[in-house]
Short mmCIF file of C-alpha atoms and ligand atoms in Angstrom, two decimals:
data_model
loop_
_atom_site.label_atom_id
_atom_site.label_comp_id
_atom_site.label_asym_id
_atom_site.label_seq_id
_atom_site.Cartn_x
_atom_site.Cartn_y
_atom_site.Cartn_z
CA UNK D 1 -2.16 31.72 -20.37
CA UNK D 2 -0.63 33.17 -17.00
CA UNK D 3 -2.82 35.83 -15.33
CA UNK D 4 -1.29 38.28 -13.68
CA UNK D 5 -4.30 40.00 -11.03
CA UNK D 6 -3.71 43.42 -10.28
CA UNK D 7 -6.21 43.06 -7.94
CA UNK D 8 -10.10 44.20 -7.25
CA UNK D 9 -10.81 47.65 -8.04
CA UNK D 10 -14.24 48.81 -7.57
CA UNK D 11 -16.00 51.48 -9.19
CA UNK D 12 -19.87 52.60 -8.38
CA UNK D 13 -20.09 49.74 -5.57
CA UNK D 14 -18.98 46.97 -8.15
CA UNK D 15 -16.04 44.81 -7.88
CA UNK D 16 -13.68 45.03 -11.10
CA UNK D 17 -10.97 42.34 -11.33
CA UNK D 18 -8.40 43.60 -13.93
CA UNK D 19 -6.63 40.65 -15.49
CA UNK D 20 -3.67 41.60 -17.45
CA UNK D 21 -2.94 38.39 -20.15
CA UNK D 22 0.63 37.39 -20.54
CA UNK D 23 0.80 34.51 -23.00
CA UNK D 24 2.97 31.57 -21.37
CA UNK D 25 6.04 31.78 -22.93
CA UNK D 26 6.18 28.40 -24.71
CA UNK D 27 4.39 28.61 -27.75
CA UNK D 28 6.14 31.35 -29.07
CA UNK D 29 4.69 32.12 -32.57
CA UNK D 30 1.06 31.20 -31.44
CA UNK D 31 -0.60 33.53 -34.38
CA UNK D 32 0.88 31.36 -36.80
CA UNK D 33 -0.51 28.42 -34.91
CA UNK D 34 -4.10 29.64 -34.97
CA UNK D 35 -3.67 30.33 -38.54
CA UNK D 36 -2.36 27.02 -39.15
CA UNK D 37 -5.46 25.64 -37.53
CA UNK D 38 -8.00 27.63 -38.81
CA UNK D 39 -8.61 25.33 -41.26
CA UNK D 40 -9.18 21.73 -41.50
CA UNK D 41 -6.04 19.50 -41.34
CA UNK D 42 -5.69 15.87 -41.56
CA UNK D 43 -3.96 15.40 -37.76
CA UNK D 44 -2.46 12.89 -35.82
CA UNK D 45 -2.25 12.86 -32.10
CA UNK D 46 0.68 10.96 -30.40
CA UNK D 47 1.50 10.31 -27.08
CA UNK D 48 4.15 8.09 -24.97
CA UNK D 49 4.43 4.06 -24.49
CA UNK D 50 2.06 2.62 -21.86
CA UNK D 51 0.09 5.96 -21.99
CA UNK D 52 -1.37 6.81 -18.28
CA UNK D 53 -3.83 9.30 -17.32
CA UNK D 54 -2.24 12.46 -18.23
CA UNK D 55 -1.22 11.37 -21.74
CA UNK D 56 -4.18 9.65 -23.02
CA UNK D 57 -6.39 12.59 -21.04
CA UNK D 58 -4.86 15.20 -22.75
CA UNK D 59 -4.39 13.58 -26.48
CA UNK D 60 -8.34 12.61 -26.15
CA UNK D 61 -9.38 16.33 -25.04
CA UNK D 62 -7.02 17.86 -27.73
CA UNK D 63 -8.67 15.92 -30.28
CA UNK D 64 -11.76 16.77 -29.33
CA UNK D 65 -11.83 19.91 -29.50
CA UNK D 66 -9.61 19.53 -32.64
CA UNK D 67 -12.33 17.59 -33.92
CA UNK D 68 -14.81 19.77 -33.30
CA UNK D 69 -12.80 22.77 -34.95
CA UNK D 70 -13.36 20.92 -38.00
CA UNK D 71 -10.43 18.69 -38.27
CA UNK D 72 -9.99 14.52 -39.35
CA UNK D 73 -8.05 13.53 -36.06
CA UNK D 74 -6.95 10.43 -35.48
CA UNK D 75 -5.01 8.82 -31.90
CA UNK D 76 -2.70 6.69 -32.03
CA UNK D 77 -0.55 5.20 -28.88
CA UNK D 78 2.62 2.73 -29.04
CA UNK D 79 1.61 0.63 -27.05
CA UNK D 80 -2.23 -0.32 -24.83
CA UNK D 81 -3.46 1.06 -21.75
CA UNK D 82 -5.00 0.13 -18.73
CA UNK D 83 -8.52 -0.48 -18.79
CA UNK D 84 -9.02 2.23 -16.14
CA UNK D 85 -8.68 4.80 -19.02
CA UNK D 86 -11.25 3.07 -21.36
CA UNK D 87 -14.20 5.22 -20.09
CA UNK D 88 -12.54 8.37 -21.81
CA UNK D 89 -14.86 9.98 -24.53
CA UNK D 90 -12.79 8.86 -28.02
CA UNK D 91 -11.46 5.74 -26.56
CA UNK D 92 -13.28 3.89 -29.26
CA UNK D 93 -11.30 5.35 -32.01
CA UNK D 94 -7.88 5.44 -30.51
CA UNK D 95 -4.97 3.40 -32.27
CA UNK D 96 -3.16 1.06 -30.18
CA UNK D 97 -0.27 -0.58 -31.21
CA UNK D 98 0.04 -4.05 -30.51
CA UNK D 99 2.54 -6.53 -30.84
CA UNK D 100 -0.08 -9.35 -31.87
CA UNK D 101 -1.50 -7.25 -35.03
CA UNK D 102 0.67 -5.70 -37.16
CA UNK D 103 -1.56 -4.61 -39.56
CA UNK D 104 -2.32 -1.61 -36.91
CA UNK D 105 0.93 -0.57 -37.17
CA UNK D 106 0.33 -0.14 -40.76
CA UNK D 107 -2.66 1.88 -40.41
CA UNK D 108 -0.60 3.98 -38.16
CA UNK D 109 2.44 4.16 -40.72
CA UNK D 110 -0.08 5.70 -43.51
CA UNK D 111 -2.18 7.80 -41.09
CA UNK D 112 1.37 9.41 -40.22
CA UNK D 113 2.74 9.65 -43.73
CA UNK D 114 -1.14 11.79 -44.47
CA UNK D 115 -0.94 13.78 -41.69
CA UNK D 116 -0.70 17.74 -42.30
CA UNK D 117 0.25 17.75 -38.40
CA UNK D 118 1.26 15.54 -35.80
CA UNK D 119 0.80 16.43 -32.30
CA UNK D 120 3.17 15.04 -29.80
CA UNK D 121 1.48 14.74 -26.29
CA UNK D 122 3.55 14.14 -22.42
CA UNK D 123 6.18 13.05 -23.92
CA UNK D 124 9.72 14.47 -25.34
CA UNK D 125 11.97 12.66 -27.08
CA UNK D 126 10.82 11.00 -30.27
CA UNK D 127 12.36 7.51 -28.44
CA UNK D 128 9.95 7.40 -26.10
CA UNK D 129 7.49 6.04 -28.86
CA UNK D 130 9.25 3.17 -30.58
CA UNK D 131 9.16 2.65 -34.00
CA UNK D 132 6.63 5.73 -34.39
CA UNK D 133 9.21 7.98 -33.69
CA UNK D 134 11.45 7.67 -36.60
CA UNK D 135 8.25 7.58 -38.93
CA UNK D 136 7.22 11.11 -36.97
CA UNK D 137 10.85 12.38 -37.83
CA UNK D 138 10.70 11.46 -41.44
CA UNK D 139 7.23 12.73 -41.77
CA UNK D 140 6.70 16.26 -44.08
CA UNK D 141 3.72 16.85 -41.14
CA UNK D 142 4.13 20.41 -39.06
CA UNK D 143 4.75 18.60 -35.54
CA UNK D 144 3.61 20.28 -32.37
CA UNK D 145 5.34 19.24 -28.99
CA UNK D 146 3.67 19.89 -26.06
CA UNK D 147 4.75 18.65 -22.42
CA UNK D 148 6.29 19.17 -19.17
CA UNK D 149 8.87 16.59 -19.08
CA UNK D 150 12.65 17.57 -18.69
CA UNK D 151 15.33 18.23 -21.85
CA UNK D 152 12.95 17.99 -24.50
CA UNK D 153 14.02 16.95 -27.94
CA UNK D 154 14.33 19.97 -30.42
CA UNK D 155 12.56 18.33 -33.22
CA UNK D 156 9.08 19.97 -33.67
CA UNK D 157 7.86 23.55 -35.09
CA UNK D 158 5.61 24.61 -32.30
CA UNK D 159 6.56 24.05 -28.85
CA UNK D 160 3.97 24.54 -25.72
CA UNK D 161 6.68 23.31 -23.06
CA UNK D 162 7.50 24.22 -19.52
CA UNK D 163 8.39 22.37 -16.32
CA UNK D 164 6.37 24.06 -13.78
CA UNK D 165 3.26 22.76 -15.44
CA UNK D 166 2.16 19.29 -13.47
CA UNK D 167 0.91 18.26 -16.25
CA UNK D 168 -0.22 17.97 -20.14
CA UNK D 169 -3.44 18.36 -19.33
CA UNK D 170 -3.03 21.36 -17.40
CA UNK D 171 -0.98 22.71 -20.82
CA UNK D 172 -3.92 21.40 -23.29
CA UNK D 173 -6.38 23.98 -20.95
CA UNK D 174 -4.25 26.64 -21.47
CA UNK D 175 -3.58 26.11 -25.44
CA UNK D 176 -7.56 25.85 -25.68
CA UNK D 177 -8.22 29.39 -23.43
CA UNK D 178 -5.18 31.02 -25.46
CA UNK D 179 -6.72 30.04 -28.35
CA UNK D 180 -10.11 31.53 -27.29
CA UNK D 181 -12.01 27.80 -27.99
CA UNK D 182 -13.06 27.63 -23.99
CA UNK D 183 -16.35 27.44 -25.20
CA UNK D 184 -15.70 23.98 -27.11
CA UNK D 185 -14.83 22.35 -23.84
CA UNK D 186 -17.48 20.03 -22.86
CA UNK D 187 -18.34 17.50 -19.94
CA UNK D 188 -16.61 14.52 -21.84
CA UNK D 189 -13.13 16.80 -22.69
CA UNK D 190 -13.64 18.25 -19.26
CA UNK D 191 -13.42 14.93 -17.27
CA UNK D 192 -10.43 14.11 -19.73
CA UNK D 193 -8.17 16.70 -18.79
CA UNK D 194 -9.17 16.49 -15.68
CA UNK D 195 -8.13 13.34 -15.15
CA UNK D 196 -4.55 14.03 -16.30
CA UNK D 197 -4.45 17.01 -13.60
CA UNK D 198 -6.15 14.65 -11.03
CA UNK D 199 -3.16 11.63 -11.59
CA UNK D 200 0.24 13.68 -12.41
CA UNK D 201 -0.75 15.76 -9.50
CA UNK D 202 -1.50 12.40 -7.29
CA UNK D 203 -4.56 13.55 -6.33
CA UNK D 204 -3.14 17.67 -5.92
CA UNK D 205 -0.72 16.33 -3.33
CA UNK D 206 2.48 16.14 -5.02
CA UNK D 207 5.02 18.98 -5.22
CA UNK D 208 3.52 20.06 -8.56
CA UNK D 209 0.77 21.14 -7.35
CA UNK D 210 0.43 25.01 -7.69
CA UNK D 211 -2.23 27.32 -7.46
CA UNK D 212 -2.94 27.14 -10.90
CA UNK D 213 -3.50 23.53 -11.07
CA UNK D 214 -6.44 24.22 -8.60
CA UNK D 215 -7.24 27.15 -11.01
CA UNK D 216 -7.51 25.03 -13.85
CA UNK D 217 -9.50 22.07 -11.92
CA UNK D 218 -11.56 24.35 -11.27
CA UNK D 219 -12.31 25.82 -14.94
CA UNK D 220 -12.90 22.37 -15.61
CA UNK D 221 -15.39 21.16 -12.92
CA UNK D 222 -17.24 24.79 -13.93
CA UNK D 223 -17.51 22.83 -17.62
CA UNK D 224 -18.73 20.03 -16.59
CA UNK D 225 -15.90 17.60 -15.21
CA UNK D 226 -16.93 15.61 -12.33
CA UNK D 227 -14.04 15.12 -9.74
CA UNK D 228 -15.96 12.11 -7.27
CA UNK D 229 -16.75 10.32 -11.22
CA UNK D 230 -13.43 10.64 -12.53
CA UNK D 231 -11.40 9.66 -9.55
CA UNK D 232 -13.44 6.69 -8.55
CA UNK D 233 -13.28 5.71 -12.33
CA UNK D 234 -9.18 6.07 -11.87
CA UNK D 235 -8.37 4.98 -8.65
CA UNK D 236 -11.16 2.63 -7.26
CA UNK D 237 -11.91 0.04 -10.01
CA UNK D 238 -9.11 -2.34 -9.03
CA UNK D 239 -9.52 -5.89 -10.09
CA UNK D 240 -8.98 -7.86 -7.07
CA UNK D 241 -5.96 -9.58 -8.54
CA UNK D 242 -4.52 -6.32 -8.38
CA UNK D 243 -5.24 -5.31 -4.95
CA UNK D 244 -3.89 -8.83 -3.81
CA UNK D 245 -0.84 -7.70 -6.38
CA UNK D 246 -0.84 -4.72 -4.00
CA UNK D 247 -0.62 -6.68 -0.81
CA UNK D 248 1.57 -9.11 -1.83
CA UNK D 249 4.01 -5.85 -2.83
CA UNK D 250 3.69 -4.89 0.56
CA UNK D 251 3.95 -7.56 2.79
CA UNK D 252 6.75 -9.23 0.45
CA UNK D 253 8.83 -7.20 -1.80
CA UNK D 254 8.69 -3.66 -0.04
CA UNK D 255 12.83 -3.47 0.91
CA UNK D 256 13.70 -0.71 2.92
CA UNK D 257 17.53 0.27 3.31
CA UNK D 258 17.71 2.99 5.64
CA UNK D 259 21.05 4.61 5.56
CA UNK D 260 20.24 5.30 2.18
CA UNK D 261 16.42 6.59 2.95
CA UNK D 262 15.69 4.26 0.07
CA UNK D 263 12.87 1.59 -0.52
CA UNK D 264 12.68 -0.82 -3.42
CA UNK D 265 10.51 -3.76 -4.87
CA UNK D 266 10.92 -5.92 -7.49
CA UNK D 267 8.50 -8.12 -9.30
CA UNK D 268 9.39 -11.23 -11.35
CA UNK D 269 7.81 -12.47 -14.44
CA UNK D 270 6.54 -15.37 -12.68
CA UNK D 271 5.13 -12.99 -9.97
CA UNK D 272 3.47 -11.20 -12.25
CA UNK D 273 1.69 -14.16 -13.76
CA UNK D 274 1.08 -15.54 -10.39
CA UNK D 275 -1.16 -12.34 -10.08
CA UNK D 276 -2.47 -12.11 -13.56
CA UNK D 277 -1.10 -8.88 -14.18
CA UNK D 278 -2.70 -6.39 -17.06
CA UNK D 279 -1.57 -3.17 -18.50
CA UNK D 280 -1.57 -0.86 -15.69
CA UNK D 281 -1.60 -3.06 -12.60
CA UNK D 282 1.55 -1.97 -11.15
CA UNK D 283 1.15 1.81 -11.92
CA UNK D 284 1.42 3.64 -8.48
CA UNK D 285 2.98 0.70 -6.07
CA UNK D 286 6.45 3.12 -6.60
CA UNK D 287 4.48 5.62 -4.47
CA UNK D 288 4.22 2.83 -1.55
CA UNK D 289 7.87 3.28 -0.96
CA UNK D 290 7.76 6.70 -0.48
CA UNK D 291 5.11 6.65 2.14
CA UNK D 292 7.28 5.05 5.04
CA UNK D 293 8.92 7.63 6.80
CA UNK D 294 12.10 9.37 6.45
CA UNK D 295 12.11 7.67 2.78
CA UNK D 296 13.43 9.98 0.07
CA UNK D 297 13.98 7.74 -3.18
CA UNK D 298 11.90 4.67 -3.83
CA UNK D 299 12.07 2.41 -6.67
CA UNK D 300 9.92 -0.21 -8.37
CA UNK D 301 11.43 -2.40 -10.78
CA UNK D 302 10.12 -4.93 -12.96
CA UNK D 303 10.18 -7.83 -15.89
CA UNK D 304 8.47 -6.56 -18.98
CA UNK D 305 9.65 -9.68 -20.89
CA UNK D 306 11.70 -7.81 -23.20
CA UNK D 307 12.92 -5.39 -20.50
CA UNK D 308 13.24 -4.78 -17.16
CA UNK D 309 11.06 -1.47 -16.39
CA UNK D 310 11.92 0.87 -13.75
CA UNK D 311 9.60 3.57 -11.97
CA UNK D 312 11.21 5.89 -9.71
CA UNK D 313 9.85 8.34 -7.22
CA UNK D 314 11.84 10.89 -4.59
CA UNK D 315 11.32 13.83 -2.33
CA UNK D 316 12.79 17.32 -1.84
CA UNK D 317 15.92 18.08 -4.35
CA UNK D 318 17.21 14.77 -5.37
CA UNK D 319 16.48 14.35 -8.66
CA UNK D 320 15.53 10.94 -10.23
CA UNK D 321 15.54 11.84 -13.45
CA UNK D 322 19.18 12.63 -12.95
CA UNK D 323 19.73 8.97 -11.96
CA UNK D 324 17.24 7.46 -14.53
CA UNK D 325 18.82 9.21 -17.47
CA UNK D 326 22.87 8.40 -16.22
CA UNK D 327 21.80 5.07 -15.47
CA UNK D 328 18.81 3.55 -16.38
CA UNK D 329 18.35 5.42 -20.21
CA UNK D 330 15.22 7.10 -18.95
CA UNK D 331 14.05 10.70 -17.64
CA UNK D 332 10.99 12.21 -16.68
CA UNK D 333 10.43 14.85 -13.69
CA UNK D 334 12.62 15.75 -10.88
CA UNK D 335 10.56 13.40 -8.73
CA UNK D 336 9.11 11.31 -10.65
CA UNK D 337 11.00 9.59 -13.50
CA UNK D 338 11.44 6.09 -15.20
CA UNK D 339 13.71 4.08 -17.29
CA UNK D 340 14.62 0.14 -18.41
CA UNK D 341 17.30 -2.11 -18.18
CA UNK D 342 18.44 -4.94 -20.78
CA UNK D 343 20.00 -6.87 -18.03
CA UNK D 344 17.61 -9.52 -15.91
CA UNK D 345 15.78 -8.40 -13.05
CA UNK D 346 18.59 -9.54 -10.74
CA UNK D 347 21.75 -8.04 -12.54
CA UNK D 348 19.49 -4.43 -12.48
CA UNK D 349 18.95 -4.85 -9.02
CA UNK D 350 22.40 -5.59 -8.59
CA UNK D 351 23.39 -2.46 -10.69
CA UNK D 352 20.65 0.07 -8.63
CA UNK D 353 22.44 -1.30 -4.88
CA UNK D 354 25.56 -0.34 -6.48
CA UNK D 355 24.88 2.95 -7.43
CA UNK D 356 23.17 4.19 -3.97
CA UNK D 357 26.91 4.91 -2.16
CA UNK D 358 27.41 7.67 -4.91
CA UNK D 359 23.83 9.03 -3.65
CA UNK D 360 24.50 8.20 -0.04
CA UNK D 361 25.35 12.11 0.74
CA UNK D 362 22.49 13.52 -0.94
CA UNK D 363 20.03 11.00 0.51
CA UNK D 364 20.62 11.63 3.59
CA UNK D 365 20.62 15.42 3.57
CA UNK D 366 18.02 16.99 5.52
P1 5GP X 1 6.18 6.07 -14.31
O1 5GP X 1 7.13 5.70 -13.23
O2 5GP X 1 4.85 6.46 -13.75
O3 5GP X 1 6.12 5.11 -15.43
O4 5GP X 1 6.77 7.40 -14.95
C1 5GP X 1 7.14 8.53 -14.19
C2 5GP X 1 7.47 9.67 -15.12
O5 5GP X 1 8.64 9.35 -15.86
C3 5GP X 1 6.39 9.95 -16.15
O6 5GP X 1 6.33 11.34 -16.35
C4 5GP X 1 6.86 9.25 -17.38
O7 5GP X 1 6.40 9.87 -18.53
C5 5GP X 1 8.38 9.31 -17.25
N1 5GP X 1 8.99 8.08 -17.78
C6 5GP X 1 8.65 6.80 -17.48
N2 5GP X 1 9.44 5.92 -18.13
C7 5GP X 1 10.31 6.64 -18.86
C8 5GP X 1 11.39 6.30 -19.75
O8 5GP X 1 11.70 5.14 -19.99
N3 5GP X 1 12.07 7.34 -20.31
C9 5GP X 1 11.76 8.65 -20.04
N4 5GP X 1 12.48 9.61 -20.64
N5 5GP X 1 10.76 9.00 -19.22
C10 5GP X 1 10.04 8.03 -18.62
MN1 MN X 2 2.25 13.97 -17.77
#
């Protein structure tokens, strides 16, 4: 919900802020939402492959306060997550897909096929989840999309989309006040949707960051969420292997090229065993490349076995998700987008050095 404040009025020596509502534009036919939820549905919650912060933060508050509007909710994700996330209230019962145990997948197929809805959390295109996605499109379930990534996929009844919202988190919060179900928001949903504000906002220092995101970060601390917890939880429970992952990035693989304002690592299969790496490990090291000076784009590429995985991060007005999506069959945000590549680690390299001339204007624009 957007406020618009008209300002402090005050009457009889007390201080009247009027607040005039204006319901954000996304979820369009929200009455026949609330209806729809009024009573208890069998729901699934869904959110993107290698789910970070923001997506399993946001699908864990949703369902609980789904949950405790009466509702049988389950989560499911395509893939794991890293072990930061695991101390988020409903871990326990999430889903997660797995290559090694296909009878999950089942579970998921039939939990699906039941569902009266299907919510579809930080993510939007039904690719983005793998196999689920087809089973989501064929599904009679009333799907629900709701995200902030660019071009979404026109494939569910109720929307809650925009852009200018860092992140689904920040978009959960405002569902939950629109709906009038505040009140429902404890300390354990509070620190989740925190946390999703907290990472796609990089701490509130990326370009996202508006004043609402400190609006809403603060709603949540006033319900309970505990920012010094939930960061340290995130951000300072490395494994040592990974902070030696970290250096080794650093001191090794950090290439900078700077008549493009570019930087760019790579990271082999066997480098990755060398440093024992686990499902979240490399999440961030794009953001290295960034911090040298003058950088604009930076790029992080590496061998997921099947594919090679690619995380890009810029500055200002180039847009990466313009050259993830022509190139590297990805998307995301203007500055922060990703993508994969069939061809080895090399060739992809090979194929990012020989795209930069086309970019060479634009990265070096003031
Ligand atoms: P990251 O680099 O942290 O994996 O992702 C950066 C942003 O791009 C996130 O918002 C993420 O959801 C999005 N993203 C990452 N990989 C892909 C991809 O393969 N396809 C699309 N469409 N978006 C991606
Ligand atoms: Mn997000």
């Amino acid at each position: 919900m957007f406020y618009l404040n008209a300002g402090p009025l005050s009457i009889s020596g007390y201080a009247l802020t009027i607040k005039i509502a204006i319901f954000a534009p996304s979820m369009k036919n929200l009455q026949a939402f609330k209806s729809l939820i009024s009573s208890p549905k069998r729901v699934v919650i869904v959110t993107h492959f290698k789910p970070d912060a923001d997506a399993l933060g946001s699908s864990l508050g949703l369902a609980g306060i789904l949950i405790k509007k009466g509702h049988s909710v389950s989560v499911i994700t395509p893939s794991n997550y890293p072990d930061f996330l695991s101390w988020m209230h409903g871990n326990d019962s999430v889903l997660a897909l797995s290559n090694d145990n296909p009878e999950i997948e089942k579970k998921a197929e039939q939990l699906i096929k039941d569902a009266e809805m299907v919510f579809c959390l930080d993510f939007s295109s039904l690719s983005r989840i793998n196999s689920l996605g087809e089973l989501i499109r064929k599904s009679s379930a009333i799907k629900v999309l709701i995200d902030h990534h660019l071009e979404p996929e026109d494939f569910a009844e109720f929307v809650q989309w925009t852009t200018s919202s860092a992140s689904t988190a920040g978009l959960i919060f405002e569902l939950i006040e629109e709906l009038g179900d505040k009140h429902l928001i404890d300390q354990d949903i509070a620190d989740c949707l925190y946390a999703g504000l907290m990472t796609d906002t990089g701490g509130f220092r990326h370009n996202n960051t508006r004043q609402k995101e400190f609006l809403i970060a603060s709603e949540l601390v006033g319900l309970g969420a505990n920012p010094h917890e939930t960061a340290r939880k995130i951000y300072d429970t490395n494994s040592l292997e990974r902070l030696r992952l970290t250096g080794f990035v650093l001191s090794q693989k950090l290439v900078v090229l700077p008549e493009f304002n570019t930087a760019y690592m790579t990271l082999s299969q066997e480098e990755l065993k060398t440093f024992g790496v686990q499902t979240g490990d490399t999440e961030g090291l794009v953001n290295y490349g960034l911090s040298v000076k003058d950088v604009k784009l930076s790029v992080m590429m590496y061998d997921r076995k099947e594919e090679i995985k690619l995380s890009f991060r810029s500055l200002g007005d180039f847009s990466v998700n313009d050259m993830a999506r022509k190139y590297f069959d990805g998307g995301g945000h203007r500055n922060a987008a990703g993508g994969s590549s069939k061809l080895s680690l090399e060739q992809t390299l090979k194929k990012f050095l020989e795209i930069l001339p086309e970019y060479k204007v634009q990265l070096n624009k003031e």
